Short mmCIF file of C-alpha atoms and ligand atoms in Angstrom, two decimals:
data_model
loop_
_atom_site.label_atom_id
_atom_site.label_comp_id
_atom_site.label_asym_id
_atom_site.label_seq_id
_atom_site.Cartn_x
_atom_site.Cartn_y
_atom_site.Cartn_z
CA MET S 102 28.96 -69.38 -122.21
CA PRO S 103 30.54 -66.99 -119.66
CA LEU S 104 33.66 -65.09 -120.65
CA ILE S 105 36.82 -64.77 -118.58
CA ARG S 106 39.80 -62.40 -118.82
CA MET S 107 43.12 -64.02 -119.64
CA ASP S 108 45.00 -62.47 -116.69
CA LYS S 109 42.30 -63.68 -114.28
CA PHE S 110 42.33 -67.16 -115.84
CA LEU S 111 46.12 -67.45 -115.54
CA SER S 112 46.12 -66.08 -112.01
CA LEU S 113 43.49 -68.64 -110.86
CA SER S 114 44.98 -71.47 -112.88
CA GLN S 115 48.62 -70.99 -111.93
CA GLY S 116 48.29 -69.36 -108.49
CA ILE S 117 50.12 -66.26 -109.69
CA SER S 118 49.34 -62.54 -109.50
CA ARG S 119 47.80 -60.73 -112.43
CA SER S 120 51.08 -58.87 -113.07
CA GLU S 121 52.93 -62.21 -113.11
CA ALA S 122 50.30 -63.42 -115.59
CA LYS S 123 51.18 -60.49 -117.88
CA ILE S 124 54.86 -61.51 -117.80
CA LEU S 125 53.87 -65.11 -118.64
CA LEU S 126 51.84 -63.85 -121.60
CA LYS S 127 54.82 -61.88 -122.92
CA ASN S 128 56.69 -65.18 -123.37
CA GLY S 129 54.28 -65.84 -126.24
CA ASN S 130 53.48 -69.47 -125.34
CA ILE S 131 49.86 -69.02 -124.23
CA THR S 132 47.20 -70.04 -126.74
CA VAL S 133 43.39 -70.16 -126.69
CA ASP S 134 41.96 -72.77 -129.05
CA GLY S 135 45.28 -72.68 -130.90
CA LYS S 136 45.56 -68.89 -131.25
CA ARG S 137 48.36 -67.04 -129.50
CA VAL S 138 47.24 -64.52 -126.85
CA LEU S 139 49.51 -61.78 -125.54
CA LYS S 140 47.14 -59.49 -123.68
CA GLY S 141 45.84 -59.85 -120.13
CA ASP S 142 42.54 -58.14 -120.93
CA PHE S 143 41.74 -60.62 -123.73
CA LYS S 144 38.35 -62.22 -122.95
CA PHE S 145 37.41 -65.72 -124.04
CA ASP S 146 34.82 -68.42 -123.51
CA GLU S 147 35.48 -70.39 -120.31
CA ALA S 148 35.01 -73.63 -122.27
CA ALA S 149 37.91 -72.83 -124.64
CA GLU S 150 41.16 -74.81 -124.47
CA VAL S 151 44.00 -72.79 -122.99
CA LYS S 152 47.57 -74.03 -123.35
CA ASN S 153 51.01 -72.98 -122.19
CA GLY S 154 53.07 -74.48 -124.99
CA ASN S 155 51.80 -78.09 -125.11
CA THR S 156 50.39 -78.11 -121.58
CA VAL S 157 46.63 -77.69 -121.18
CA LEU S 158 45.80 -75.24 -118.39
CA THR S 159 42.71 -75.65 -116.22
CA TYR S 160 41.32 -73.47 -113.46
CA LYS S 161 38.77 -73.61 -110.68
CA LYS S 162 36.01 -71.10 -111.13
CA HIS S 163 35.31 -71.07 -107.40
CA ILE S 164 36.99 -72.25 -104.24
CA TYR S 165 35.33 -73.59 -101.08
CA LEU S 166 37.24 -73.45 -97.81
CA LEU S 167 36.53 -74.72 -94.33
CA MET S 168 38.20 -72.83 -91.48
CA ASN S 169 38.36 -73.56 -87.79
CA LYS S 170 37.74 -69.93 -86.86
CA PRO S 171 39.93 -68.86 -83.97
CA GLU S 172 38.81 -66.53 -81.19
CA GLY S 173 39.43 -62.81 -81.65
CA ILE S 174 39.21 -62.82 -85.46
CA LEU S 175 36.36 -61.02 -87.22
CA SER S 176 34.21 -62.97 -89.66
CA ALA S 177 34.07 -60.23 -92.28
CA ALA S 178 35.78 -59.77 -95.64
CA THR S 179 37.64 -56.60 -94.59
CA ASP S 180 38.07 -54.39 -91.58
CA LYS S 181 40.32 -51.37 -91.06
CA ARG S 182 41.26 -52.18 -87.48
CA VAL S 183 40.72 -55.84 -86.67
CA LYS S 184 42.13 -58.96 -88.37
CA THR S 185 39.50 -60.79 -90.39
CA VAL S 186 39.14 -64.44 -91.35
CA ILE S 187 40.12 -63.44 -94.90
CA ASP S 188 43.41 -61.92 -93.62
CA ILE S 189 44.47 -65.25 -92.08
CA ILE S 190 43.79 -67.46 -95.14
CA PRO S 191 47.02 -69.16 -96.28
CA GLU S 192 48.60 -67.70 -99.42
CA ARG S 193 47.87 -70.82 -101.51
CA PHE S 194 44.09 -70.35 -101.13
CA ARG S 195 43.99 -66.60 -101.67
CA ARG S 196 42.03 -65.07 -104.52
CA ASP S 197 39.75 -62.09 -105.14
CA GLY S 198 36.19 -62.11 -103.88
CA LEU S 199 36.53 -64.46 -100.87
CA PHE S 200 33.97 -63.93 -98.11
CA PRO S 201 32.79 -65.81 -95.00
CA VAL S 202 29.46 -67.58 -95.42
CA GLY S 203 27.35 -66.25 -92.55
CA ARG S 204 28.81 -64.71 -89.43
CA LEU S 205 30.33 -65.99 -86.26
CA ASP S 206 30.91 -63.46 -83.47
CA LYS S 207 34.48 -62.34 -82.82
CA ASN S 208 34.75 -64.57 -79.76
CA THR S 209 32.95 -67.56 -81.34
CA THR S 210 35.13 -70.38 -82.65
CA GLY S 211 34.62 -73.29 -85.01
CA LEU S 212 33.36 -74.23 -88.43
CA LEU S 213 33.27 -71.39 -90.94
CA ILE S 214 32.85 -71.76 -94.70
CA ILE S 215 34.68 -69.26 -96.90
CA THR S 216 34.17 -69.04 -100.65
CA ASP S 217 34.12 -66.72 -103.67
CA ASP S 218 30.87 -68.31 -104.92
CA GLY S 219 28.06 -65.88 -104.09
CA ASP S 220 25.25 -68.20 -105.17
CA PHE S 221 26.54 -71.01 -102.98
CA GLY S 222 26.99 -68.65 -100.01
CA HIS S 223 23.45 -67.43 -100.44
CA ARG S 224 22.09 -70.97 -100.58
CA VAL S 225 23.81 -71.85 -97.30
CA THR S 226 22.58 -68.77 -95.43
CA SER S 227 19.13 -68.33 -96.97
CA PRO S 228 16.42 -68.86 -94.32
CA LYS S 229 14.54 -70.87 -96.95
CA THR S 230 17.28 -73.53 -97.05
CA GLU S 231 17.13 -74.04 -93.26
CA THR S 232 20.64 -75.46 -92.97
CA GLU S 233 21.15 -76.92 -89.49
CA LYS S 234 23.86 -75.07 -87.57
CA CYS S 235 25.03 -76.95 -84.48
CA TYR S 236 26.83 -75.11 -81.66
CA TYR S 237 28.48 -76.20 -78.45
CA ALA S 238 27.92 -73.65 -75.69
CA GLU S 239 29.39 -73.25 -72.22
CA LEU S 240 26.98 -71.48 -69.94
CA ASP S 241 26.99 -69.67 -66.62
CA GLY S 242 24.21 -71.82 -65.20
CA GLU S 243 22.42 -75.12 -65.46
CA ILE S 244 19.88 -76.10 -68.10
CA LYS S 245 16.36 -76.75 -66.89
CA GLU S 246 13.78 -78.90 -68.61
CA GLU S 247 11.62 -75.83 -69.31
CA TYR S 248 14.46 -74.25 -71.35
CA ILE S 249 14.55 -77.28 -73.65
CA LYS S 250 10.82 -76.86 -74.20
CA ALA S 251 11.15 -73.10 -74.80
CA PHE S 252 13.86 -73.67 -77.45
CA ALA S 253 11.78 -76.42 -79.11
CA GLU S 254 8.66 -74.28 -79.29
CA GLY S 255 10.39 -71.38 -81.03
CA MET S 256 11.22 -68.63 -78.60
CA THR S 257 10.53 -64.93 -78.82
CA LEU S 258 13.65 -62.81 -78.31
CA VAL S 259 13.66 -59.63 -76.22
CA SER S 260 13.49 -57.66 -79.49
CA GLY S 261 10.21 -59.40 -80.36
CA GLU S 262 11.77 -61.50 -83.15
CA VAL S 263 10.41 -65.03 -83.19
CA CYS S 264 12.88 -67.90 -83.63
CA LYS S 265 12.17 -71.12 -85.46
CA PRO S 266 12.05 -74.25 -83.29
CA ALA S 267 15.53 -75.21 -82.08
CA ILE S 268 17.07 -78.19 -80.34
CA LEU S 269 18.71 -77.73 -76.94
CA ARG S 270 20.52 -80.77 -75.52
CA PRO S 271 22.51 -80.60 -72.27
CA ALA S 272 26.11 -81.75 -72.82
CA GLY S 273 27.32 -81.37 -69.22
CA LYS S 274 26.35 -79.56 -66.03
CA CYS S 275 26.66 -76.10 -67.58
CA SER S 276 27.10 -76.87 -71.27
CA ALA S 277 24.85 -77.75 -74.18
CA ARG S 278 24.53 -78.41 -77.87
CA VAL S 279 22.11 -76.23 -79.77
CA ILE S 280 20.82 -76.68 -83.31
CA VAL S 281 19.21 -73.77 -85.14
CA THR S 282 18.04 -73.55 -88.74
CA GLU S 283 18.47 -69.80 -89.13
CA GLY S 284 21.12 -67.19 -88.44
CA LYS S 285 19.76 -64.20 -86.59
CA TYR S 286 22.28 -61.71 -85.18
CA HIS S 287 23.86 -63.14 -81.97
CA GLN S 288 21.06 -65.71 -82.07
CA ILE S 289 22.39 -68.33 -79.66
CA LYS S 290 23.48 -65.78 -77.06
CA ARG S 291 20.15 -63.99 -77.30
CA MET S 292 18.19 -67.25 -77.00
CA PHE S 293 20.04 -68.19 -73.83
CA GLY S 294 19.55 -64.60 -72.66
CA VAL S 295 15.78 -65.12 -72.75
CA VAL S 296 16.07 -67.94 -70.18
CA GLY S 297 18.57 -65.95 -68.11
CA LEU S 298 21.75 -67.81 -69.04
CA GLY S 299 24.99 -66.19 -70.19
CA VAL S 300 27.19 -67.85 -72.82
CA ASN S 301 30.84 -68.07 -71.75
CA LYS S 302 32.05 -69.94 -74.81
CA LEU S 303 30.48 -70.68 -78.19
CA HIS S 304 31.86 -73.07 -80.79
CA ARG S 305 30.23 -74.12 -84.09
CA VAL S 306 30.52 -77.86 -84.45
CA SER S 307 28.74 -78.54 -87.75
CA ILE S 308 26.50 -77.30 -90.53
CA GLY S 309 24.11 -79.97 -91.78
CA LYS S 310 26.17 -83.15 -91.77
CA LEU S 311 29.46 -81.36 -92.39
CA SER S 312 31.42 -81.42 -89.13
CA LEU S 313 34.53 -79.52 -88.18
CA PRO S 314 37.37 -82.07 -88.46
CA GLU S 315 38.79 -82.69 -84.98
CA SER S 316 42.33 -82.53 -86.37
CA LEU S 317 41.88 -78.98 -87.69
CA ALA S 318 43.58 -76.56 -85.28
CA PRO S 319 42.20 -73.04 -84.69
CA GLY S 320 43.09 -70.86 -87.69
CA GLU S 321 43.70 -73.82 -89.99
CA VAL S 322 41.99 -74.00 -93.37
CA ILE S 323 41.26 -76.88 -95.75
CA GLU S 324 39.71 -76.90 -99.18
CA ILE S 325 36.46 -78.86 -99.44
CA GLY S 326 35.01 -80.60 -102.48
CA GLU S 327 31.61 -81.56 -103.85
CA ARG S 328 30.96 -84.27 -101.24
CA GLU S 329 31.54 -81.96 -98.28
CA LYS S 330 29.58 -79.16 -99.94
CA ALA S 331 26.59 -81.48 -100.35
CA LEU S 332 26.77 -82.54 -96.67
CA ILE S 333 25.98 -78.95 -95.63
CA PHE S 334 22.46 -79.32 -96.99
CA TYR S 335 21.72 -82.70 -95.37
CA ARG S 336 19.29 -82.64 -92.50
CA ASN S 337 19.81 -84.60 -89.32
CA ASP S 338 16.03 -84.96 -89.09
CA ILE S 339 15.90 -84.36 -85.36
CA LEU S 340 14.08 -81.07 -85.91
CA LEU S 341 11.23 -82.75 -87.73
N1 URA A 519 24.92 -67.15 -82.33
C1 URA A 519 25.63 -66.28 -81.58
O1 URA A 519 25.16 -65.75 -80.62
N2 URA A 519 26.91 -66.05 -81.96
C2 URA A 519 27.49 -66.65 -83.02
O2 URA A 519 28.67 -66.40 -83.31
C3 URA A 519 26.73 -67.55 -83.77
C4 URA A 519 25.43 -67.79 -83.40
#
């Protein structure tokens, strides 16, 4: 069974800092399987029963957040100059090790998953998993039938990289929905670039069957649970 440090456990369980956890420990009411623990660096089995007096304490090993990424914010864990998506996470969700799952460009908006679970993040972004990322794009020109075909056949980017088949569906005169199952650098913009269209606005609408809730304003964050996590890996079957 994996071990966890007491100060980390208390910090995750109670939403307090590690130094606040040390103060809590000094009160002498914290026990692990009935034995009093006073030190923050004490390591114990995650399955052990931790109590504060008579109250059993539980903690979440990992957290899974869904953000409506606003424009102008970098999807990176840290940056010296520019605000990142991690910087704008509300205090109540903050913890060590949070990172955005995949990247959206600075000016792209919409659904972004943030977690501290590396395995989960890898599963979402791995090309093998082929999660379906759906984007809404506003373009500087009209979509022609031949572009839909080019997207569906798997286009070759200017760099020579070959894309997997993608869905392009016009949504208006100069707008479209695009579904891709991979995440190459600037992929959507580069795909439209091949057919000579510029992207004025890009917004991620969904991953798999997990959609961005319409009520979630730019910059807002909600915690998601097992059901929503599972939806990410559902296929809409239109690429088959
Ligand atoms: N493709 C892009 O070009 N930009 C994004 O932010 C995401 C996909």
